[in-house]
XYZ file of C-alpha atoms in Angstrom:
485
model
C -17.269 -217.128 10.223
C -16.468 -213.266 10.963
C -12.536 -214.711 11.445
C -12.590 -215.884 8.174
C -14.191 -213.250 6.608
C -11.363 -210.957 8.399
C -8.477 -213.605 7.049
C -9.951 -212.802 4.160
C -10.100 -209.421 3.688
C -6.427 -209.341 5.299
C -5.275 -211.571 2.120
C -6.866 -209.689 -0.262
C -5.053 -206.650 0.958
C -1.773 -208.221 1.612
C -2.393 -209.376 -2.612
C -3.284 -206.073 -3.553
C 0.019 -204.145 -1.794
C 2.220 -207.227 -2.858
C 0.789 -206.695 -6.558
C 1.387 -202.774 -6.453
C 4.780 -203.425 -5.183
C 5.330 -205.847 -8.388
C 3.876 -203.414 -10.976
C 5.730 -200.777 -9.148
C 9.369 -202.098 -9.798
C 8.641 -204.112 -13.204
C 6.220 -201.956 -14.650
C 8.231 -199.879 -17.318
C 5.455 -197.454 -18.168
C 5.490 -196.341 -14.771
C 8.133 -194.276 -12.668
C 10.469 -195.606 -9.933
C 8.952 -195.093 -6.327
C 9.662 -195.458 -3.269
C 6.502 -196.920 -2.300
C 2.750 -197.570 -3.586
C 0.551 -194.364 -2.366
C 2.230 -192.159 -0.136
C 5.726 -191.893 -2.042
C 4.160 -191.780 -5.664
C 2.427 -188.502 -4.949
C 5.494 -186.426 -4.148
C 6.227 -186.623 -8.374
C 4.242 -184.017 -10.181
C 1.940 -184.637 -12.850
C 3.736 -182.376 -15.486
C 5.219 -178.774 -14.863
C 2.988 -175.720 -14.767
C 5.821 -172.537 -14.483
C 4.549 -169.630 -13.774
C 1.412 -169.967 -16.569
C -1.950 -168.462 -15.095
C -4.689 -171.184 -15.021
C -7.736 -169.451 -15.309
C -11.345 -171.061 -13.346
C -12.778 -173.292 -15.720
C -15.949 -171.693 -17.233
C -19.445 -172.816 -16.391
C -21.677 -173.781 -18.098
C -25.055 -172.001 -18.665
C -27.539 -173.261 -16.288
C -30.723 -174.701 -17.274
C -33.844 -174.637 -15.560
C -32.585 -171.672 -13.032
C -35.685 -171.008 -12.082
C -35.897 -174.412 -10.072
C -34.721 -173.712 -6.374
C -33.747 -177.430 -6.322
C -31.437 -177.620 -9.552
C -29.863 -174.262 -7.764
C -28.912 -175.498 -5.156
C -27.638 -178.631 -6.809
C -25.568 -175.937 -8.508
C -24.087 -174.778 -5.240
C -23.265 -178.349 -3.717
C -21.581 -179.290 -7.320
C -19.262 -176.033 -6.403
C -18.388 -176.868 -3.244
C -17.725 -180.406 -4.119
C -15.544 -179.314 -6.964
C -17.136 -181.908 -9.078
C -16.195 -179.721 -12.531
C -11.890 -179.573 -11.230
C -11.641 -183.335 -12.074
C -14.962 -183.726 -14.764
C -13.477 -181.525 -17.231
C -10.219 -181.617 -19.415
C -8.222 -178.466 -20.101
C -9.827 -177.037 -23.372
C -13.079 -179.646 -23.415
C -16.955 -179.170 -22.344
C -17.420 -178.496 -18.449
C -18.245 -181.720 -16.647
C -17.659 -184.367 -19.896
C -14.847 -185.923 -18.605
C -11.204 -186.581 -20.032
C -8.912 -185.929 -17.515
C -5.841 -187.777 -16.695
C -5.789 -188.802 -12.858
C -2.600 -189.934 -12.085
C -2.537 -192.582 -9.145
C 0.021 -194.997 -8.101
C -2.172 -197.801 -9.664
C -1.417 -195.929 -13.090
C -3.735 -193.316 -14.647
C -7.361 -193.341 -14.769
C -9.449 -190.779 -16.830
C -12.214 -188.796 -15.050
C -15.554 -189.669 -16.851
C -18.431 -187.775 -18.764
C -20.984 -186.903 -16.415
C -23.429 -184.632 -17.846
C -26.813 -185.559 -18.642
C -25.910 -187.459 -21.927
C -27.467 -190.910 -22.105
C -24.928 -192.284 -24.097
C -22.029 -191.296 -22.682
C -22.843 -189.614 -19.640
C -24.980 -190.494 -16.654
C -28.275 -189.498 -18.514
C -30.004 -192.890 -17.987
C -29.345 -193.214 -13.850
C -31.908 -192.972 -11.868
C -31.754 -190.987 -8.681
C -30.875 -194.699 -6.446
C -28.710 -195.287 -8.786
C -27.269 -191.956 -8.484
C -26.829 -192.246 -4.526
C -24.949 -195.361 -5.055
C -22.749 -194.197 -7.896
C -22.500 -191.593 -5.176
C -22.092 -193.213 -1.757
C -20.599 -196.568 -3.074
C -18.588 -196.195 -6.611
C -20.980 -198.533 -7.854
C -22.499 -197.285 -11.290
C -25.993 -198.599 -12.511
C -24.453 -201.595 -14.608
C -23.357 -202.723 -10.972
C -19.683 -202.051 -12.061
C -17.042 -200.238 -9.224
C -15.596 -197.560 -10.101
C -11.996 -196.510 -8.568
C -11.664 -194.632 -5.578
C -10.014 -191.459 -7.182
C -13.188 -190.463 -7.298
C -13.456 -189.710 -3.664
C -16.733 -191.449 -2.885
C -15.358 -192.355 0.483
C -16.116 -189.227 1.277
C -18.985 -188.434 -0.155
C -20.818 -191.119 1.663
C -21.365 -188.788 4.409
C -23.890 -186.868 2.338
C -27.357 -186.821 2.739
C -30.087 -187.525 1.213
C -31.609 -184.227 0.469
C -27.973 -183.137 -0.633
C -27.663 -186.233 -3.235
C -31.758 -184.779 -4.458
C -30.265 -181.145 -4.991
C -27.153 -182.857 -7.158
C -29.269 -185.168 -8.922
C -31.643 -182.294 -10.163
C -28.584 -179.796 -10.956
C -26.943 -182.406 -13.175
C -29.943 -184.094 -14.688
C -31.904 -180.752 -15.734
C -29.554 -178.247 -14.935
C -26.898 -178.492 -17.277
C -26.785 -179.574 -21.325
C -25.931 -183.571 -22.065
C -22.516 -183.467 -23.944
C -21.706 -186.050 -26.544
C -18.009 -187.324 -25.585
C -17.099 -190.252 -25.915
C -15.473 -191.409 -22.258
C -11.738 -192.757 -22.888
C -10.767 -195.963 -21.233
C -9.430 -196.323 -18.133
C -6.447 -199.447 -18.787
C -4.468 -200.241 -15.332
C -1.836 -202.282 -15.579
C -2.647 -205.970 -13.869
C -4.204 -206.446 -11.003
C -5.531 -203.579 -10.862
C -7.469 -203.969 -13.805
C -9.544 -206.801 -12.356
C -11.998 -204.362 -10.616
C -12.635 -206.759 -7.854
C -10.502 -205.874 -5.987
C -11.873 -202.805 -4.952
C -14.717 -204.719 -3.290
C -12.177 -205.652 -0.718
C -11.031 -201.873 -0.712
C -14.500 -201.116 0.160
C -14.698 -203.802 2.658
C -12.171 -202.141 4.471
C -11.890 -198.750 4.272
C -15.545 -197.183 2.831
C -16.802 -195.729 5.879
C -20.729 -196.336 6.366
C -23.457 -193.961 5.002
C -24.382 -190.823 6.377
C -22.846 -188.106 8.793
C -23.454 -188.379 12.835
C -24.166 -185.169 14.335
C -21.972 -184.499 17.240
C -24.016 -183.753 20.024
C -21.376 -182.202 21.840
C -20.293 -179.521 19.462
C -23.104 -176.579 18.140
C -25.016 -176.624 14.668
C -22.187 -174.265 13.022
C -19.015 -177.025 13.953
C -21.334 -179.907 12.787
C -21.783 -178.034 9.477
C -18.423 -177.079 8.760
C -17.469 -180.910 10.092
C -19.984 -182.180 7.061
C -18.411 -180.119 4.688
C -14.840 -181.141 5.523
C -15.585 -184.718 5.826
C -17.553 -185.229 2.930
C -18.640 -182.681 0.227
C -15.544 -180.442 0.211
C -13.274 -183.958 0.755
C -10.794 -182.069 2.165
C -8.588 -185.161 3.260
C -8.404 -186.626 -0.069
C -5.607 -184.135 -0.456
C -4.747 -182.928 2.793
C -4.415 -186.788 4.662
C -1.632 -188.934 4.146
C -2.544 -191.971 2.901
C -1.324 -195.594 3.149
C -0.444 -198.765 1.177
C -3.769 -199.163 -0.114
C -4.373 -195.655 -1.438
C -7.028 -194.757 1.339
C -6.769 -191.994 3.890
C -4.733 -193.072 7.103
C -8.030 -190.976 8.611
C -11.537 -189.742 7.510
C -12.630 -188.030 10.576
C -11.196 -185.813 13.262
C -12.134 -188.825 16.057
C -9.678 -191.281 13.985
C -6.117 -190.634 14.126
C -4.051 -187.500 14.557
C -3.405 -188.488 10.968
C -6.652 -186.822 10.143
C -5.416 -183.731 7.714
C -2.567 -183.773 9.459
C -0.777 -182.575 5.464
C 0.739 -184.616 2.831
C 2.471 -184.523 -0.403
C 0.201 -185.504 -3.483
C 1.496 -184.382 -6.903
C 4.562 -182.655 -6.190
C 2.939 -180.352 -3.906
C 2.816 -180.464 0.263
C -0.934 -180.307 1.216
C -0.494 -178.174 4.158
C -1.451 -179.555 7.952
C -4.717 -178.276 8.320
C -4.830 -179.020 12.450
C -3.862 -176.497 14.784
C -1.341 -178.326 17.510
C -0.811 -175.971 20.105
C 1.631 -175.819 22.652
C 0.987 -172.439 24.542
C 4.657 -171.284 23.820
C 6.078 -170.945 20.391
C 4.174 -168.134 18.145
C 5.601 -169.619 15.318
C 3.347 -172.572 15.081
C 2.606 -175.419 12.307
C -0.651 -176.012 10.499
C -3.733 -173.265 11.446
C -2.351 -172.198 14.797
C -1.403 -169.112 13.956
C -4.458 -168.509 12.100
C -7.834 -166.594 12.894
C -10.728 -168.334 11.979
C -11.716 -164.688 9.537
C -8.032 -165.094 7.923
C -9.728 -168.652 7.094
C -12.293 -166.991 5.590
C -10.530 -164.466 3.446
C -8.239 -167.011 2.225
C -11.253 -169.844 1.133
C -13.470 -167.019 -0.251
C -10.702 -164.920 -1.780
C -7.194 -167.111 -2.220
C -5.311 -165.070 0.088
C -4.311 -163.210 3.277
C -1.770 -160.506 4.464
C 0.642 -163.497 4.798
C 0.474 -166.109 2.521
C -1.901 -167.094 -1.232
C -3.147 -169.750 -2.399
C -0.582 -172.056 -4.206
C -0.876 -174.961 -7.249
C -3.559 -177.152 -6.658
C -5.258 -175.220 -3.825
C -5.000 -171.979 -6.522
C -7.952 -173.950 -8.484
C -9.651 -174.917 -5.437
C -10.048 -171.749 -4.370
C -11.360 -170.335 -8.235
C -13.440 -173.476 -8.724
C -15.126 -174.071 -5.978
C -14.487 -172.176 -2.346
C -15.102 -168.880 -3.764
C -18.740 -169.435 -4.861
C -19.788 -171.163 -1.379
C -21.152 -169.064 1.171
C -19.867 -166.980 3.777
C -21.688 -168.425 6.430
C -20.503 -172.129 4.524
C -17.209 -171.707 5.008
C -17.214 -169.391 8.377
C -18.365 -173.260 9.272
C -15.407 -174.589 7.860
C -13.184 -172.314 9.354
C -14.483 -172.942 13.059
C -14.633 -176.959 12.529
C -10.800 -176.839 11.359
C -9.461 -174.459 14.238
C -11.167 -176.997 16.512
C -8.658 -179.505 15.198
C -5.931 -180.914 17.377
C -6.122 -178.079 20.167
C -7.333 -178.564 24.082
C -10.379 -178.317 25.191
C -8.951 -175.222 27.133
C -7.393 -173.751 23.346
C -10.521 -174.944 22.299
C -12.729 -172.755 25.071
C -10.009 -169.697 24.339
C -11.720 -166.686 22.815
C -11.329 -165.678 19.037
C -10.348 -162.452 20.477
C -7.069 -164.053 21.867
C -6.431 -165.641 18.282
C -7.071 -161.652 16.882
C -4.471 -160.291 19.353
C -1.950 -163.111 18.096
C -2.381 -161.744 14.562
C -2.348 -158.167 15.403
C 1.085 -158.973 17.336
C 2.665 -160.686 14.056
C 1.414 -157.897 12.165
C 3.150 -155.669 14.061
C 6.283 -157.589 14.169
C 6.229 -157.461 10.350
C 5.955 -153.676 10.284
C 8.670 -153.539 12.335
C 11.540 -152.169 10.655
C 14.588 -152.425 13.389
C 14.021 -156.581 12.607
C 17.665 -157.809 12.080
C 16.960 -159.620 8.778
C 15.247 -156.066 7.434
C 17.679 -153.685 8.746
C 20.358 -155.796 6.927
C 18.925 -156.439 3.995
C 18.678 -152.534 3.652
C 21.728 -151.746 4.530
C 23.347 -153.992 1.872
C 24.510 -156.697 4.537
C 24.501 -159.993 2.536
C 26.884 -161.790 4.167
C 24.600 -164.209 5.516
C 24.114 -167.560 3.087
C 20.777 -166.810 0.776
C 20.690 -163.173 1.372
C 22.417 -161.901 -1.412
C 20.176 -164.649 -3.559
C 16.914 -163.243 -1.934
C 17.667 -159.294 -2.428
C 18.598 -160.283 -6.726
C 15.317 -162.441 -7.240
C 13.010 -161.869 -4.181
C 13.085 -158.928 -2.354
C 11.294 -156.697 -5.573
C 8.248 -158.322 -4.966
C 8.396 -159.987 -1.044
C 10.787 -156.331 0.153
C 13.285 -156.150 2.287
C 10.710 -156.529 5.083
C 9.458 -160.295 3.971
C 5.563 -158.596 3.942
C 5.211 -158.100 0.588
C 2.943 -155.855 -0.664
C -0.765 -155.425 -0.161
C -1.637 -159.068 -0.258
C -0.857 -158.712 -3.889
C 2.577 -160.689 -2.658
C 2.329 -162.575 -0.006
C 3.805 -162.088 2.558
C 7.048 -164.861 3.879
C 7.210 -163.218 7.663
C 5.371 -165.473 10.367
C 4.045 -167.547 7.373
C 2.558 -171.135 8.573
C 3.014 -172.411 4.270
C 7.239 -170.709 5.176
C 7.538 -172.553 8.063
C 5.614 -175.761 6.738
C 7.696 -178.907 8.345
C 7.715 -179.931 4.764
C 9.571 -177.686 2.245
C 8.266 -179.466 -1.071
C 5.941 -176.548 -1.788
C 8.224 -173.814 -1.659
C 11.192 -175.669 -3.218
C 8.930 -176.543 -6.399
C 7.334 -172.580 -5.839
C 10.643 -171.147 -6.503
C 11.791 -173.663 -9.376
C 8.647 -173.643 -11.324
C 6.316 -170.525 -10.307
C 3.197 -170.501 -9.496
C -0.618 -168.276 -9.367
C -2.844 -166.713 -7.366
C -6.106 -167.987 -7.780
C -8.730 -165.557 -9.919
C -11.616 -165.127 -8.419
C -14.937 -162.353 -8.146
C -12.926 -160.944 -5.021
C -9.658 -160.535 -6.994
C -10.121 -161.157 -10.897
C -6.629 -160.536 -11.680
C -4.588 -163.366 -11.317
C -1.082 -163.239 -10.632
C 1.980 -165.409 -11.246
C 5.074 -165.603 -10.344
C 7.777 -166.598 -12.705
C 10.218 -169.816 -12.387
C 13.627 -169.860 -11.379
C 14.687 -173.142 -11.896
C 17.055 -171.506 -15.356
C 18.215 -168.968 -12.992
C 19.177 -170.544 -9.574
C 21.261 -174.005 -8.829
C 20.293 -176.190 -6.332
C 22.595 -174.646 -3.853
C 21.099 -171.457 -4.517
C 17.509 -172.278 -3.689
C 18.415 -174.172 -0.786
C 20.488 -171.388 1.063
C 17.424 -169.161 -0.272
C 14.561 -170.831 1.373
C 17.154 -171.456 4.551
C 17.000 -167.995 4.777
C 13.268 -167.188 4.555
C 12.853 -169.965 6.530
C 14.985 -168.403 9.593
C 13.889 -164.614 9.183
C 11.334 -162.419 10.182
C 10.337 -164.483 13.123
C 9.830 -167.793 11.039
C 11.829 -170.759 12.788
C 11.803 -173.884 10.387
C 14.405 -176.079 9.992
C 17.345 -175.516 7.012
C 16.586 -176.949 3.336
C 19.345 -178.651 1.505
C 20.668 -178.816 -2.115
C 19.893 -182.639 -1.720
C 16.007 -181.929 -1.065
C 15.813 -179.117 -4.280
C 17.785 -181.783 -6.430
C 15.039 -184.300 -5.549
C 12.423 -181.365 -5.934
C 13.559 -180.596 -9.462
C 14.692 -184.419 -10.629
C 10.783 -184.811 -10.182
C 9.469 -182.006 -12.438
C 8.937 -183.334 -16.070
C 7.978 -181.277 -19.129
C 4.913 -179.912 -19.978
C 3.148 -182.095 -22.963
């Protein structure tokens, strides 16, 4: 019986890829791809420039006197829950927003305490399964771009704390939610009972008996709440993570591309030797810190969808929150001798690059002062770059980042900073740093050419070692971009 049931499940899945593929290459509302999940997410939604998006405003909390609806307040930050709830211009948490997915789009619904349109009439089981399932209180599924996969892991005082923030805490809107029409199959929402079948992982974090209280917190946070790997793990045919926890794969937010952007590798591999390292190696676990709480570091800021992250939702959570986060990640991918090594070792590694940065007798900054351009994307860094990045590649008191010994520079994938330079992008606002800054677009200014011997450039100076980006990449970078509506 458990063979067939397998069979089974392996059919549906083989349908549902073989349908995606279908829609994929007859479908003419939607875009040529190379394949159905992974492939789609490289195209942006629609171009941003260098516009700044501001945090999306609040709304007023009721009932703030109730330590439960607070705190319901907190986890809704740190889950992000108003990023996707909320269209640009309409009421906090009613809904509206275009998801794009490569089953077409679906629109984020209202979820305020409205019992019309929003959630107002769920009671708090039905809440936890909406929650832990995608199954709302009519018993219909919902689609997995709302990442309840993740939010299984929560618990059940945690799901309490939401239930009260969004139930009493904030004001039912009236909005009407907009339909949701995929293109067939994927409008038969059967089918995702077989995607739960396979991939929803069961209910509830396991403690990790071998790691302290502080790792197992910042591990629940990752993992579920924060979802962390619905952006930063590649995902496969079906749409689902390749990984959901750190015990999986080394697929486990190992980076990927999702709406034109490279999610960056949030493990730290580790070979002993090369300074110049990808994903968190060459970070501290404070430089963690700073960047969550504030959207940047000495050497690099927060970038498109991360930016509103950062101003939605890691700012408000607490230090001691995401010091948790920070010493779960750096556990990622290292030995358990990396893993015993003391932070003060990881200090002395930043101290070092600092100092490397400062130094002026550097190759790349001694001739880029002395008017040496010879080199391919030198003369195209000092006339659009160096004003705001120097000579030096620091920038300038983390109000530009800094490109020297930068782990987002020396990314394997150079999607991020090809579609940085072409379109712009912000610094995240946030209590920290109010100001938000932007930097403008260059895809009027610079050819494809141009950008690529550019990033080449950053990408080989100051101590960065990545490999060479070419005009065929940009082209493919900028081919993706699509106006603004």
């Amino acid at each position: 019986m458990k063979r067939h049931a397998i069979k089974l499940g392996a059919a549906c899945a083989f349908f549902y890829w073989a349908a995606a593929c279908f829609c994929t290459q007859n479908a003419a509302a939607q875009p040529a791809r190379e394949s159905v999940a992974e492939k789609f997410y490289a195209s942006p939604p629609f171009a941003t420039g260098g516009k700044i998006s501001m945090p999306i405003r609040e709304p007023a909390l009721l009932n703030a006197d109730k330590p439960l609806v607070r705190q319901g307040q907190y986890l809704a930050q740190a889950g992000d829950c108003i990023g996707c709830h909320t269209r640009p211009g309409g009421a906090p948490f009613a809904g509206g927003l275009p998801l794009r997915t490569p089953f077409g789009v679906i629109v984020s619904t209202n979820i305020t305490p409205d019992k019309n349109d929003g959630i107002g009439n769920y009671s708090q089981a039905q809440f936890n399964r909406l929650m832990r399932e995608g199954v709302t209180e009519t018993n219909h599924n919902i689609y997995p771009a709302m990442p309840y996969a993740s939010y299984s892991r929560l618990s059940d005082d945690d799901l309490t704390a939401l239930y009260a923030y969004f139930m009493q805490g904030i004001a039912p809107v009236v909005q009407t939610n907009a339909e949701t029409n995929l293109p067939w199959p994927f409008s038969m929402r059967w089918l995702v009972k077989t995607w739960n079948w396979l991939y929803l992982p069961k209910p509830g974090y396991l403690l990790d008996p071998k790691q302290n209280a502080e790792w197992n917190r910042g591990a629940y946070l990752v993992q579920g709440l924060s979802h962390c790997g619905a952006c930063h793990t590649p995902r496969n045919f079906a749409g689902a993570e390749k990984a959901n926890t750190e015990k999986k794969s080394e697929f486990y937010l190992a980076g990927a591309v999702i709406d034109g952007w490279y999610a960056q590798n949030l493990r730290s591999p580790n070979d002993g030797v090369t300074e110049n390292q990808a994903g968190l190696t060459n970070w501290s676990k404070q430089e963690l810190v700073e960047y969550l709480k504030t959207g940047h570091t000495p050497h690099t800021a927060a970038f498109g969808a991360m930016s509103e992250v950062v101003s939605n939702s890691t700012q408000h959570m607490t230090t001691v929150d995401v010091t948790a986060i920070a010493v779960y990640l750096k556990s990622l991918g290292s030995t358990n001798a990396l893993e015993s090594a003391s932070e003060s070792t990881l200090d002395t590694g930043v101290a070092k690059r600092s100092a490397q940065r400062a130094d002026t007798s550097n190759p790349t900054t001694a001739g880029l002062r002395s008017g040496q351009a010879s080199q391919p994307g030198a003369l195209v860094y000092l006339n659009n770059c160096a004003g705001c990045h120097q000579s030096s590649g620091k920038g300038a008191n983390s109000a530009f980042p800094s490109l020297a010994q930068s782990s987002t520079v020396a990314a394997s994938n150079p999607t991020s900073l090809i579609r940085i330079v072409l379109q712009g992008s912000n610094r995240p606002a946030t209590t920290a740093s109010p100001a938000p800054l932007a930097m403008p677009g260059l895809d009027w200014r610079l050819s494809d050419a141009n950008v690529a011997d550019v990033l080449s450039f950053v990408r080989s100076s100051w101590g960065n070692r990545a490999e060479a980006v070419s005009p065929a990449e940009v082209a493919k970078v900028r081919k993706s971009l699509v106006a603004q509506p």
